[in-house]
CSV table of C-alpha atoms in Angstrom, one decimal:
chain,number,residue,atom,x,y,z
A,1,MET,CA,-98.1,-116.5,-83.7
A,2,ARG,CA,-95.9,-113.6,-83.0
A,3,ALA,CA,-97.6,-110.2,-82.7
A,4,THR,CA,-96.4,-107.3,-84.9
A,5,PRO,CA,-94.8,-104.5,-82.9
A,6,SER,CA,-96.8,-101.3,-82.8
A,7,PRO,CA,-95.2,-98.2,-84.5
A,8,SER,CA,-95.8,-96.1,-81.4
A,9,HIS,CA,-92.9,-96.2,-79.0
A,10,SER,CA,-92.7,-95.3,-75.3
A,11,ARG,CA,-90.0,-93.1,-73.7
A,12,THR,CA,-87.8,-96.1,-73.2
A,13,GLY,CA,-88.0,-97.0,-76.9
A,14,ARG,CA,-90.2,-100.1,-76.4
A,15,THR,CA,-93.7,-100.5,-77.6
A,16,GLU,CA,-96.6,-101.5,-75.4
A,17,ALA,CA,-96.8,-104.9,-77.2
A,18,GLN,CA,-93.2,-105.5,-76.5
A,19,GLY,CA,-93.6,-104.6,-72.8
A,20,SER,CA,-96.5,-106.9,-72.4
A,21,ARG,CA,-94.7,-109.7,-74.3
A,22,GLN,CA,-91.8,-109.4,-71.9
A,23,SER,CA,-94.1,-109.4,-68.9
A,24,GLU,CA,-95.7,-112.5,-70.2
A,25,GLY,CA,-92.2,-114.0,-70.6
A,26,TYR,CA,-91.5,-113.2,-66.9
A,27,ALA,CA,-94.6,-115.0,-65.9
A,28,ARG,CA,-94.1,-118.0,-68.1
A,29,LEU,CA,-90.5,-118.4,-66.9
A,30,HIS,CA,-91.3,-118.0,-63.3
A,31,VAL,CA,-90.5,-121.7,-62.6
A,32,THR,CA,-86.8,-122.6,-62.8
A,33,PRO,CA,-85.3,-126.1,-62.9
A,34,LEU,CA,-84.1,-125.8,-59.3
A,35,SER,CA,-87.6,-125.0,-58.1
A,36,ILE,CA,-89.7,-127.4,-60.1
A,37,ARG,CA,-92.2,-129.4,-58.0
A,38,TYR,CA,-92.6,-132.7,-59.6
A,39,ALA,CA,-95.8,-134.8,-59.4
A,40,ARG,CA,-95.3,-137.9,-57.3
A,41,THR,CA,-97.0,-140.2,-59.7
A,42,ASP,CA,-94.6,-139.1,-62.5
A,43,LEU,CA,-91.6,-139.6,-60.2
A,44,THR,CA,-92.3,-143.1,-59.0
A,45,TYR,CA,-94.1,-144.9,-61.7
A,46,ARG,CA,-92.5,-143.5,-64.9
A,47,ARG,CA,-90.2,-146.5,-65.4
A,48,ARG,CA,-91.9,-149.5,-63.8
A,49,GLU,CA,-90.5,-151.9,-66.3
A,50,HIS,CA,-87.0,-150.9,-65.2
A,51,ILE,CA,-87.8,-151.1,-61.6
A,52,VAL,CA,-88.9,-154.7,-62.0
A,53,ALA,CA,-85.5,-155.5,-63.6
A,54,ASN,CA,-84.0,-154.9,-60.1
A,55,GLN,CA,-84.6,-158.6,-59.5
A,56,LEU,CA,-81.5,-159.4,-61.5
A,57,TRP,CA,-79.6,-158.7,-58.3
A,58,GLU,CA,-80.8,-161.5,-56.0
A,59,THR,CA,-78.4,-160.2,-53.2
A,60,SER,CA,-76.9,-156.8,-52.9
A,61,PRO,CA,-73.2,-156.8,-54.0
A,62,HIS,CA,-72.4,-155.1,-50.6
A,63,LEU,CA,-73.3,-158.5,-49.0
A,64,ALA,CA,-72.5,-160.9,-51.8
A,65,LEU,CA,-69.0,-159.6,-52.4
A,66,ARG,CA,-67.8,-158.4,-49.1
A,67,ALA,CA,-64.9,-160.2,-47.6
A,68,GLY,CA,-65.6,-161.1,-44.0
A,69,SER,CA,-63.4,-162.5,-41.3
A,70,ASP,CA,-64.1,-166.0,-42.5
A,71,PHE,CA,-63.5,-165.3,-46.2
A,72,ASP,CA,-61.5,-168.1,-48.0
A,73,LEU,CA,-60.0,-167.0,-51.3
A,74,ALA,CA,-59.1,-170.6,-52.2
A,75,ALA,CA,-62.8,-171.5,-52.2
A,76,LEU,CA,-63.8,-168.6,-54.5
A,77,ASP,CA,-65.3,-169.7,-57.8
A,78,ARG,CA,-63.6,-167.3,-60.1
A,79,SER,CA,-66.2,-167.7,-62.9
A,80,SER,CA,-69.2,-167.2,-60.7
A,81,THR,CA,-71.5,-164.1,-60.5
A,82,PRO,CA,-72.4,-163.8,-56.8
A,83,GLY,CA,-75.8,-162.2,-56.3
A,84,PHE,CA,-76.5,-161.6,-60.0
A,85,THR,CA,-78.9,-163.9,-61.7
A,86,GLY,CA,-78.8,-162.4,-65.2
A,87,SER,CA,-76.9,-163.2,-68.3
A,88,LYS,CA,-74.1,-161.3,-70.1
A,89,SER,CA,-76.7,-159.4,-72.2
A,90,ASP,CA,-78.6,-158.5,-69.0
A,91,GLY,CA,-75.4,-157.2,-67.5
A,92,LYS,CA,-74.7,-155.0,-70.4
A,93,ALA,CA,-78.2,-153.7,-70.3
A,94,ARG,CA,-77.8,-153.0,-66.6
A,95,LEU,CA,-74.7,-150.9,-67.4
A,96,ASP,CA,-76.6,-148.9,-69.9
A,97,GLU,CA,-79.4,-148.3,-67.4
A,98,ARG,CA,-77.0,-147.2,-64.7
A,99,ALA,CA,-75.1,-144.7,-66.9
A,100,ASP,CA,-77.5,-141.7,-66.5
A,101,LEU,CA,-77.9,-142.3,-62.8
A,102,LEU,CA,-74.2,-142.6,-62.1
A,103,SER,CA,-73.5,-139.6,-64.3
A,104,GLU,CA,-75.9,-137.3,-62.4
A,105,LEU,CA,-74.8,-138.5,-59.0
A,106,GLN,CA,-71.2,-137.7,-59.9
A,107,GLU,CA,-72.2,-134.3,-61.3
A,108,ARG,CA,-74.1,-133.6,-58.1
A,109,LEU,CA,-71.1,-134.6,-56.0
A,110,PHE,CA,-68.9,-132.3,-58.0
A,111,ALA,CA,-71.3,-129.4,-58.0
A,112,HIS,CA,-71.9,-129.7,-54.2
A,113,SER,CA,-68.1,-129.4,-53.6
A,114,ARG,CA,-68.1,-126.0,-55.5
A,115,HIS,CA,-70.3,-124.7,-52.7
A,116,GLY,CA,-68.6,-126.0,-49.7
A,117,GLY,CA,-69.2,-129.8,-49.9
A,118,THR,CA,-66.4,-132.0,-48.5
A,119,ARG,CA,-67.4,-135.5,-49.6
A,120,SER,CA,-65.5,-137.6,-52.1
A,121,VAL,CA,-65.1,-141.2,-53.2
A,122,LEU,CA,-61.9,-143.3,-53.5
A,123,LEU,CA,-62.2,-146.5,-55.7
A,124,ILE,CA,-59.2,-148.8,-55.1
A,125,LEU,CA,-58.6,-151.5,-57.8
A,126,GLN,CA,-56.3,-154.4,-57.0
A,127,GLY,CA,-55.6,-157.5,-58.9
A,128,LEU,CA,-52.9,-159.4,-60.7
A,129,ASP,CA,-51.9,-158.7,-64.3
A,130,THR,CA,-54.9,-159.0,-66.8
A,131,ALA,CA,-57.4,-158.9,-63.9
A,132,GLY,CA,-59.4,-156.2,-65.7
A,133,LYS,CA,-58.5,-153.1,-63.8
A,134,GLY,CA,-58.1,-151.0,-67.0
A,135,GLY,CA,-61.4,-152.2,-68.3
A,136,ILE,CA,-63.1,-151.0,-65.1
A,137,VAL,CA,-61.6,-147.6,-65.6
A,138,ARG,CA,-62.7,-147.4,-69.3
A,139,HIS,CA,-66.2,-148.9,-69.0
A,140,VAL,CA,-67.3,-147.7,-65.6
A,141,MET,CA,-65.6,-144.4,-65.1
A,142,GLY,CA,-66.2,-143.7,-68.8
A,143,MET,CA,-69.9,-143.1,-67.8
A,144,VAL,CA,-69.1,-139.9,-65.9
A,145,ASP,CA,-67.6,-136.5,-66.6
A,146,PRO,CA,-63.8,-136.9,-66.7
A,147,GLN,CA,-63.3,-133.6,-65.0
A,148,GLY,CA,-64.8,-135.1,-61.9
A,149,VAL,CA,-62.5,-138.1,-61.9
A,150,ALA,CA,-58.9,-138.2,-60.5
A,151,LEU,CA,-57.1,-141.3,-61.9
A,152,ALA,CA,-53.8,-142.5,-60.4
A,153,SER,CA,-51.7,-145.5,-61.3
A,154,PHE,CA,-49.1,-146.8,-58.9
A,155,VAL,CA,-46.3,-148.7,-60.6
A,156,ALA,CA,-42.8,-149.4,-59.2
A,157,PRO,CA,-41.8,-146.5,-56.9
A,158,THR,CA,-39.3,-143.9,-58.1
A,159,GLU,CA,-36.1,-143.0,-56.2
A,160,GLU,CA,-37.9,-140.0,-54.7
A,161,GLU,CA,-40.8,-142.1,-53.6
A,162,LEU,CA,-38.5,-144.8,-52.1
A,163,ALA,CA,-36.7,-142.0,-50.1
A,164,ASN,CA,-40.1,-141.2,-48.4
A,165,HIS,CA,-42.6,-143.2,-46.4
A,166,TYR,CA,-44.5,-145.7,-48.5
A,167,LEU,CA,-47.8,-143.8,-48.0
A,168,TRP,CA,-46.2,-140.5,-49.1
A,169,ARG,CA,-47.0,-141.0,-52.7
A,170,ILE,CA,-50.5,-142.2,-51.9
A,171,LYS,CA,-51.4,-139.1,-49.9
A,172,LYS,CA,-50.4,-136.9,-52.8
A,173,LYS,CA,-53.1,-138.6,-55.0
A,174,LEU,CA,-56.0,-138.7,-52.6
A,175,PRO,CA,-59.2,-137.2,-54.3
A,176,GLN,CA,-60.2,-133.6,-53.5
A,177,PRO,CA,-63.8,-132.8,-52.4
A,178,GLY,CA,-66.3,-133.5,-55.2
A,179,LYS,CA,-64.0,-135.9,-57.0
A,180,ILE,CA,-64.1,-139.7,-57.6
A,181,GLY,CA,-60.5,-140.9,-57.2
A,182,VAL,CA,-59.5,-144.1,-58.9
A,183,PHE,CA,-56.4,-146.0,-57.8
A,184,ASP,CA,-55.1,-148.5,-60.4
A,185,ARG,CA,-53.1,-150.5,-57.8
A,186,SER,CA,-52.5,-148.8,-54.5
A,187,HIS,CA,-50.7,-148.8,-51.2
A,188,TYR,CA,-51.5,-152.5,-51.0
A,189,GLU,CA,-48.6,-153.2,-53.3
A,190,ASP,CA,-46.5,-152.5,-50.3
A,191,VAL,CA,-47.9,-155.6,-48.5
A,192,LEU,CA,-48.2,-157.7,-51.6
A,193,VAL,CA,-45.3,-157.2,-54.0
A,194,VAL,CA,-42.7,-156.4,-51.3
A,195,ARG,CA,-43.8,-159.5,-49.4
A,196,VAL,CA,-43.7,-161.9,-52.3
A,197,GLU,CA,-40.6,-160.5,-53.9
A,198,GLY,CA,-38.8,-160.2,-50.6
A,199,LEU,CA,-38.1,-156.4,-51.0
A,200,VAL,CA,-38.2,-155.7,-47.2
A,201,GLU,CA,-38.0,-157.7,-44.0
A,202,GLU,CA,-41.1,-159.6,-42.8
A,203,GLU,CA,-41.3,-157.5,-39.6
A,204,VAL,CA,-41.6,-154.4,-41.8
A,205,TRP,CA,-44.4,-155.4,-44.0
A,206,ARG,CA,-46.3,-157.1,-41.2
A,207,GLU,CA,-46.5,-153.8,-39.3
A,208,ARG,CA,-48.0,-152.1,-42.4
A,209,TYR,CA,-51.4,-153.8,-42.0
A,210,ASP,CA,-52.2,-151.7,-38.9
A,211,GLU,CA,-50.7,-148.6,-40.5
A,212,ILE,CA,-52.9,-149.0,-43.5
A,213,ASN,CA,-56.0,-149.5,-41.4
A,214,ALA,CA,-55.3,-146.3,-39.4
A,215,PHE,CA,-54.5,-144.4,-42.6
A,216,GLU,CA,-57.8,-145.4,-44.2
A,217,LYS,CA,-59.7,-144.5,-41.1
A,218,GLU,CA,-58.3,-141.0,-41.3
A,219,ILE,CA,-59.4,-140.8,-45.0
A,220,VAL,CA,-62.9,-141.9,-44.1
A,221,ASP,CA,-63.2,-139.5,-41.2
A,222,SER,CA,-62.2,-136.6,-43.5
A,223,GLY,CA,-65.2,-137.3,-45.7
A,224,THR,CA,-64.0,-139.8,-48.3
A,225,THR,CA,-65.9,-143.0,-49.0
A,226,ILE,CA,-63.5,-145.9,-49.8
A,227,ILE,CA,-64.5,-148.7,-52.1
A,228,LYS,CA,-61.8,-151.4,-52.2
A,229,ILE,CA,-62.2,-153.8,-55.1
A,230,ALA,CA,-60.1,-157.0,-55.6
A,231,LEU,CA,-60.5,-158.5,-59.1
A,232,MET,CA,-59.7,-162.2,-58.7
A,233,HIS,CA,-59.5,-164.2,-61.9
A,234,SER,CA,-58.4,-167.8,-62.2
A,235,LYS,CA,-54.9,-168.9,-63.3
A,236,GLU,CA,-56.3,-170.5,-66.4
A,237,GLU,CA,-58.1,-167.3,-67.4
A,238,GLN,CA,-54.9,-165.3,-66.9
A,239,ALA,CA,-53.1,-167.7,-69.2
A,240,GLY,CA,-55.6,-167.1,-71.9
A,241,ARG,CA,-55.4,-163.3,-71.5
A,242,LEU,CA,-51.6,-163.3,-71.5
A,243,LEU,CA,-51.5,-165.4,-74.6
A,244,GLU,CA,-53.9,-163.0,-76.3
A,245,ARG,CA,-51.5,-160.1,-75.5
A,246,ILE,CA,-48.6,-162.1,-76.9
A,247,GLU,CA,-50.4,-163.0,-80.2
A,248,ARG,CA,-52.3,-159.7,-80.9
A,249,PRO,CA,-50.2,-156.8,-82.2
A,250,ASP,CA,-52.6,-154.3,-80.8
A,251,LYS,CA,-52.3,-155.9,-77.3
A,252,ARG,CA,-48.5,-156.5,-77.1
A,253,TRP,CA,-47.8,-153.0,-75.7
A,254,LYS,CA,-49.6,-154.1,-72.5
A,255,LEU,CA,-47.3,-157.1,-71.9
A,256,SER,CA,-44.1,-157.0,-69.9
A,257,PRO,CA,-41.8,-160.0,-69.4
A,258,SER,CA,-42.1,-159.4,-65.7
A,259,ASP,CA,-45.8,-160.3,-65.9
A,260,LEU,CA,-44.7,-163.9,-66.6
A,261,ASP,CA,-42.3,-163.8,-63.6
A,262,THR,CA,-45.2,-162.7,-61.4
A,263,ARG,CA,-47.4,-165.5,-62.8
A,264,ALA,CA,-44.7,-168.0,-61.7
A,265,LYS,CA,-45.4,-167.0,-58.1
A,266,TRP,CA,-49.2,-167.3,-58.4
A,267,ASP,CA,-49.6,-169.3,-55.1
A,268,ASP,CA,-47.5,-166.9,-53.1
A,269,TYR,CA,-49.6,-163.9,-54.3
A,270,GLN,CA,-52.8,-165.8,-53.5
A,271,GLU,CA,-51.6,-166.3,-50.0
A,272,ALA,CA,-50.6,-162.6,-49.7
A,273,TYR,CA,-54.0,-161.5,-50.9
A,274,GLN,CA,-55.7,-163.8,-48.4
A,275,ASP,CA,-53.9,-162.1,-45.5
A,276,VAL,CA,-54.8,-158.7,-47.0
A,277,PHE,CA,-58.5,-159.5,-46.9
A,278,ARG,CA,-58.3,-161.0,-43.5
A,279,LEU,CA,-56.3,-158.1,-41.9
A,280,THR,CA,-57.5,-155.0,-43.7
A,281,SER,CA,-61.2,-155.6,-44.5
A,282,THR,CA,-62.6,-153.2,-41.9
A,283,GLU,CA,-66.0,-151.8,-41.1
A,284,HIS,CA,-65.0,-148.4,-42.4
A,285,ALA,CA,-63.2,-149.7,-45.5
A,286,PRO,CA,-64.3,-153.3,-46.4
A,287,TRP,CA,-62.9,-155.3,-49.3
A,288,TYR,CA,-65.2,-156.5,-52.1
A,289,VAL,CA,-63.7,-159.5,-53.8
A,290,ILE,CA,-65.1,-159.9,-57.3
A,291,PRO,CA,-64.7,-163.1,-59.4
A,292,GLY,CA,-62.8,-161.8,-62.5
A,293,ASP,CA,-63.2,-164.5,-65.1
A,294,LYS,CA,-66.3,-162.7,-66.5
A,295,LYS,CA,-65.3,-159.2,-67.3
A,296,TRP,CA,-68.9,-158.0,-67.8
A,297,TYR,CA,-69.9,-159.2,-64.3
A,298,ALA,CA,-66.9,-157.3,-62.7
A,299,ARG,CA,-68.0,-154.1,-64.5
A,300,VAL,CA,-71.6,-154.5,-63.5
A,301,ALA,CA,-70.6,-155.2,-59.8
A,302,VAL,CA,-68.3,-152.2,-59.6
A,303,THR,CA,-70.9,-150.0,-61.2
A,304,GLU,CA,-73.5,-151.1,-58.6
A,305,LEU,CA,-71.1,-150.6,-55.7
A,306,LEU,CA,-70.1,-147.2,-56.8
A,307,THR,CA,-73.7,-146.1,-57.5
A,308,GLN,CA,-74.8,-147.3,-54.1
A,309,ALA,CA,-71.9,-145.5,-52.4
A,310,LEU,CA,-72.9,-142.2,-54.1
A,311,ILE,CA,-76.5,-142.7,-53.1
A,312,ASP,CA,-75.4,-143.2,-49.5
A,313,ILE,CA,-73.6,-139.8,-49.8
A,314,ASP,CA,-76.8,-138.4,-51.3
A,315,PRO,CA,-75.3,-135.3,-52.9
A,316,GLN,CA,-77.8,-132.5,-53.7
A,317,TRP,CA,-77.8,-129.7,-56.2
A,318,PRO,CA,-76.5,-126.6,-54.4
A,319,LYS,CA,-78.9,-123.7,-53.9
A,320,PRO,CA,-77.9,-120.5,-55.7
A,321,ARG,CA,-76.8,-117.5,-53.6
A,322,TRP,CA,-78.7,-115.3,-56.0
A,323,LYS,CA,-82.4,-114.8,-56.7
A,324,PRO,CA,-83.5,-116.5,-59.9
A,325,GLU,CA,-86.3,-114.0,-60.6
A,326,VAL,CA,-83.9,-111.1,-60.4
A,327,GLN,CA,-81.4,-112.7,-62.8
A,328,ARG,CA,-84.2,-113.8,-65.1
A,329,ARG,CA,-85.5,-110.2,-65.4
A,330,ARG,CA,-82.0,-108.9,-66.1
A,331,LEU,CA,-81.5,-111.5,-68.8
A,332,LEU,CA,-84.8,-110.8,-70.6
A,333,GLU,CA,-84.1,-107.1,-70.6
A,334,THR,CA,-81.2,-107.8,-72.9
A,335,VAL,CA,-83.3,-110.0,-75.3
A,336,ASP,CA,-84.9,-108.6,-78.4
A,337,PRO,CA,-88.7,-108.5,-77.5
A,338,ALA,CA,-89.6,-110.0,-80.8
A,339,LEU,CA,-87.6,-113.2,-79.8
A,340,VAL,CA,-89.1,-113.6,-76.2
A,341,ASP,CA,-91.8,-116.0,-77.3
A,342,ASP,CA,-89.5,-118.3,-79.1
A,343,LEU,CA,-87.0,-118.2,-76.2
A,344,VAL,CA,-89.8,-119.0,-73.6
A,345,GLU,CA,-91.1,-121.9,-75.7
A,346,ALA,CA,-87.6,-123.3,-76.0
A,347,VAL,CA,-87.0,-123.1,-72.3
A,348,GLU,CA,-90.4,-124.6,-71.5
A,349,GLU,CA,-89.5,-127.6,-73.6
A,350,GLN,CA,-86.2,-127.9,-71.7
A,351,LEU,CA,-88.1,-127.8,-68.5
A,352,LYS,CA,-90.3,-130.7,-69.6
A,353,ASP,CA,-87.3,-132.7,-70.5
A,354,ALA,CA,-85.7,-131.9,-67.2
A,355,LYS,CA,-88.8,-133.0,-65.4
A,356,ALA,CA,-88.8,-136.3,-67.2
A,357,GLU,CA,-85.1,-136.9,-66.6
A,358,HIS,CA,-85.6,-136.1,-62.9
A,359,GLY,CA,-88.3,-138.6,-62.7
A,360,ASP,CA,-86.1,-141.3,-64.3
A,361,PHE,CA,-83.3,-140.3,-61.9
A,362,LEU,CA,-85.5,-140.7,-58.8
A,363,ALA,CA,-86.9,-144.0,-60.0
A,364,GLU,CA,-83.4,-145.4,-60.6
A,365,LYS,CA,-82.2,-144.0,-57.3
A,366,ALA,CA,-85.1,-145.7,-55.4
A,367,ARG,CA,-84.4,-149.0,-57.2
A,368,VAL,CA,-80.7,-148.9,-56.0
A,369,ALA,CA,-81.7,-147.9,-52.5
A,370,GLU,CA,-84.2,-150.7,-52.3
A,371,LEU,CA,-81.6,-153.3,-53.3
A,372,ARG,CA,-79.2,-152.1,-50.7
A,373,HIS,CA,-81.7,-151.9,-47.8
A,374,ARG,CA,-83.7,-155.0,-48.8
A,375,ASP,CA,-80.8,-157.2,-47.7
A,376,ASN,CA,-80.1,-155.2,-44.6
A,377,GLY,CA,-83.5,-156.2,-43.2
A,378,HIS,CA,-85.2,-152.8,-42.8
A,379,ARG,CA,-87.3,-150.5,-44.9
A,380,ALA,CA,-85.6,-148.3,-47.4
A,381,PRO,CA,-85.8,-144.5,-46.7
A,382,SER,CA,-87.9,-142.2,-48.8
A,383,ILE,CA,-85.8,-140.9,-51.7
A,384,ASN,CA,-85.9,-137.1,-52.2
A,385,GLY,CA,-89.3,-136.8,-50.7
A,386,ASN,CA,-91.3,-139.0,-53.0
A,387,GLY,CA,-93.1,-140.4,-50.0
A,388,GLY,CA,-91.7,-144.0,-50.2
A,389,ARG,CA,-94.1,-144.8,-53.1
A,390,ALA,CA,-91.3,-146.4,-55.2
A,391,TRP,CA,-90.4,-148.6,-52.2
A,392,ALA,CA,-94.0,-149.7,-51.8
A,393,PHE,CA,-94.2,-150.7,-55.4
A,394,LEU,CA,-90.9,-152.5,-55.3
A,395,ARG,CA,-91.8,-154.3,-52.1
A,396,HIS,CA,-95.0,-155.4,-53.6
A,397,ARG,CA,-93.3,-156.9,-56.7
A,398,THR,CA,-90.4,-158.6,-54.8
A,399,ALA,CA,-92.3,-160.2,-51.9
A,400,THR,CA,-93.7,-163.8,-51.9
A,401,PRO,CA,-97.4,-164.3,-52.6
A,402,ARG,CA,-98.1,-165.2,-49.0
A,403,ALA,CA,-96.3,-162.1,-47.8
A,404,ARG,CA,-98.2,-159.9,-50.2
A,405,GLN,CA,-101.5,-161.4,-49.0
A,406,SER,CA,-100.6,-160.7,-45.4
A,407,ARG,CA,-99.5,-157.2,-46.3
A,408,ARG,CA,-102.8,-156.5,-48.0
A,409,ARG,CA,-104.7,-157.6,-44.9
A,410,LEU,CA,-102.6,-155.3,-42.8
A,411,SER,CA,-103.0,-152.5,-45.3
A,412,ARG,CA,-106.8,-152.9,-45.3
A,413,SER,CA,-107.0,-152.9,-41.5
A,414,ALA,CA,-104.8,-149.8,-41.4
A,415,THR,CA,-106.9,-148.1,-44.0
A,416,SER,CA,-110.2,-148.8,-42.2
A,417,ARG,CA,-108.6,-147.6,-38.9
A,418,ARG,CA,-107.6,-144.3,-40.6
A,419,ARG,CA,-111.1,-143.9,-42.0
A,420,SER,CA,-112.6,-144.5,-38.6
A,421,GLN,CA,-110.3,-141.9,-37.0
A,422,ARG,CA,-111.2,-139.3,-39.7
A,423,SER,CA,-114.9,-140.0,-39.2
A,424,HIS,CA,-114.6,-139.6,-35.5
A,425,ARG,CA,-112.8,-136.3,-36.0
A,426,ARG,CA,-115.5,-135.0,-38.3
A,427,ARG,CA,-118.3,-136.1,-35.9
A,428,SER,CA,-116.5,-134.3,-33.0
A,429,ALA,CA,-116.1,-131.2,-35.1
A,430,ARG,CA,-119.8,-131.1,-35.9
A,431,LEU,CA,-120.8,-131.6,-32.3
A,432,SER,CA,-118.5,-128.8,-31.1
A,433,ARG,CA,-120.1,-126.4,-33.6
A,434,ARG,CA,-123.6,-127.3,-32.3
A,435,ARG,CA,-122.6,-126.9,-28.6
A,436,PRO,CA,-124.1,-123.7,-27.0
A,437,ARG,CA,-121.8,-121.0,-26.0
A,438,SER,CA,-120.7,-121.5,-22.4
A,439,ARG,CA,-119.8,-119.1,-19.7
A,440,ARG,CA,-116.2,-118.0,-19.5
A,441,SER,CA,-115.5,-120.0,-16.3
A,442,ASP,CA,-116.7,-123.2,-18.0
A,443,ARG,CA,-114.3,-122.6,-20.8
A,444,LEU,CA,-111.3,-122.7,-18.4
A,445,PRO,CA,-109.3,-125.8,-18.2
A,446,LEU,CA,-110.4,-128.4,-15.6
A,447,ARG,CA,-107.2,-128.0,-13.6
A,448,VAL,CA,-107.9,-124.2,-13.2
A,449,ARG,CA,-111.7,-124.2,-12.6
A,450,GLY,CA,-112.7,-124.0,-8.9
A,451,VAL,CA,-109.1,-124.4,-7.5
A,452,PRO,CA,-109.2,-121.3,-5.1
A,453,GLY,CA,-112.5,-122.5,-3.5
A,454,LEU,CA,-111.2,-126.0,-3.1
A,455,CYS,CA,-108.0,-124.7,-1.4
A,456,ARG,CA,-110.1,-122.7,1.0
A,457,ARG,CA,-112.2,-125.7,2.0
A,458,LEU,CA,-109.1,-127.9,2.5
A,459,LEU,CA,-107.4,-125.3,4.7
A,460,SER,CA,-110.5,-124.6,6.8
A,461,GLY,CA,-110.8,-128.4,7.4
A,462,LEU,CA,-107.1,-128.7,8.4
A,463,LEU,CA,-106.9,-125.6,10.7
A,464,GLY,CA,-110.4,-125.8,12.2
A,465,PRO,CA,-112.7,-122.9,13.1
A,466,ARG,CA,-111.1,-119.5,13.6
A,467,GLY,CA,-110.3,-118.6,17.1
A,468,GLY,CA,-110.8,-122.2,18.2
């Protein structure tokens, strides 16, 4: 209940009650969102039921979708869902779960760039017509703040672009620090379309593979993470999607007669894509080939790859260059003292919400990191200092019964060993307190005690009696 101000005012025009109320406000607002210390138990175990859902990904998409040197596009099942064991409804639920995590990671990346950060992400989307590139942009990038996204679509080059190097127009659209750049088609059109359509000589487009690899290496070295996505749907699926565009009035604007000309050269484009995967899937910028017949799976896979890439970057909220307590005091001095209590209560509620959201964020982040590192064969690192508890819980739920039993035995032996060590330290401490105080010479290190006398005895034995 708000106290009634006293009629007696001080020299500054404020009552004693108002002054005490503002002082109380200073104390209650001492903790700011950037300096909150969250309890570990709240961080890790707040969303156990969501953490268990991580088992929908049997294999990390970084491994399940990566095109290696032996990748065979002709053997790809375009309707499969590599690594993902869930259904369509599970996939949509996964997208909803990832939305908050992806949004905060993108906001952190953007905020960090405003204070000197140099990292960015480039998402390259390749695929034939109706592969689902536009759906990825709407459904995946629609989860984040649009001011942190730089979208570029590369259609047939203009006369100005043709007059320059084929990478000239690409360099102009590279994402700035803090941005997620999205390329709807890319520089790979210059080794796909120009090859199949015969726009340049074979010697020209064959040289471009090495140029592209060197170009992407420069981009990565400058601080940009490249995620190359190839959406590969089947010829039958493309026929159905093209027919839908022909028949539906609201879809006809997407269709161009040239799309059917491209479809007539389906096999040539498949061969060109095979060479792209074989020659440009590098360690610094690998290709992820996603079966595209199921749009929902492609969106889930791209979301997972993008989220894991941002977690690898690990953007942090920048620290302010000003002191929160000073600015807080300045602000409250401008607030009506009668409103301080209401203001403080409102901010305290916001801090509670921020704490809960931060706990959800860390739990989701730990879940994604566990999925990535589980397939790499080593322990996932601690996420933002929560002591690895989320990893311990996830490892317990994902291991086989025999592995869990073995782990329990090891854990019990390690626990007993630690208890024995603590007991030994306590016993040693008690004995040291009971030991009588010794002489100063006894307290000297062993390597110092008695050394001069020993040296004299050795020298006398070597040199013999004086005057001998």
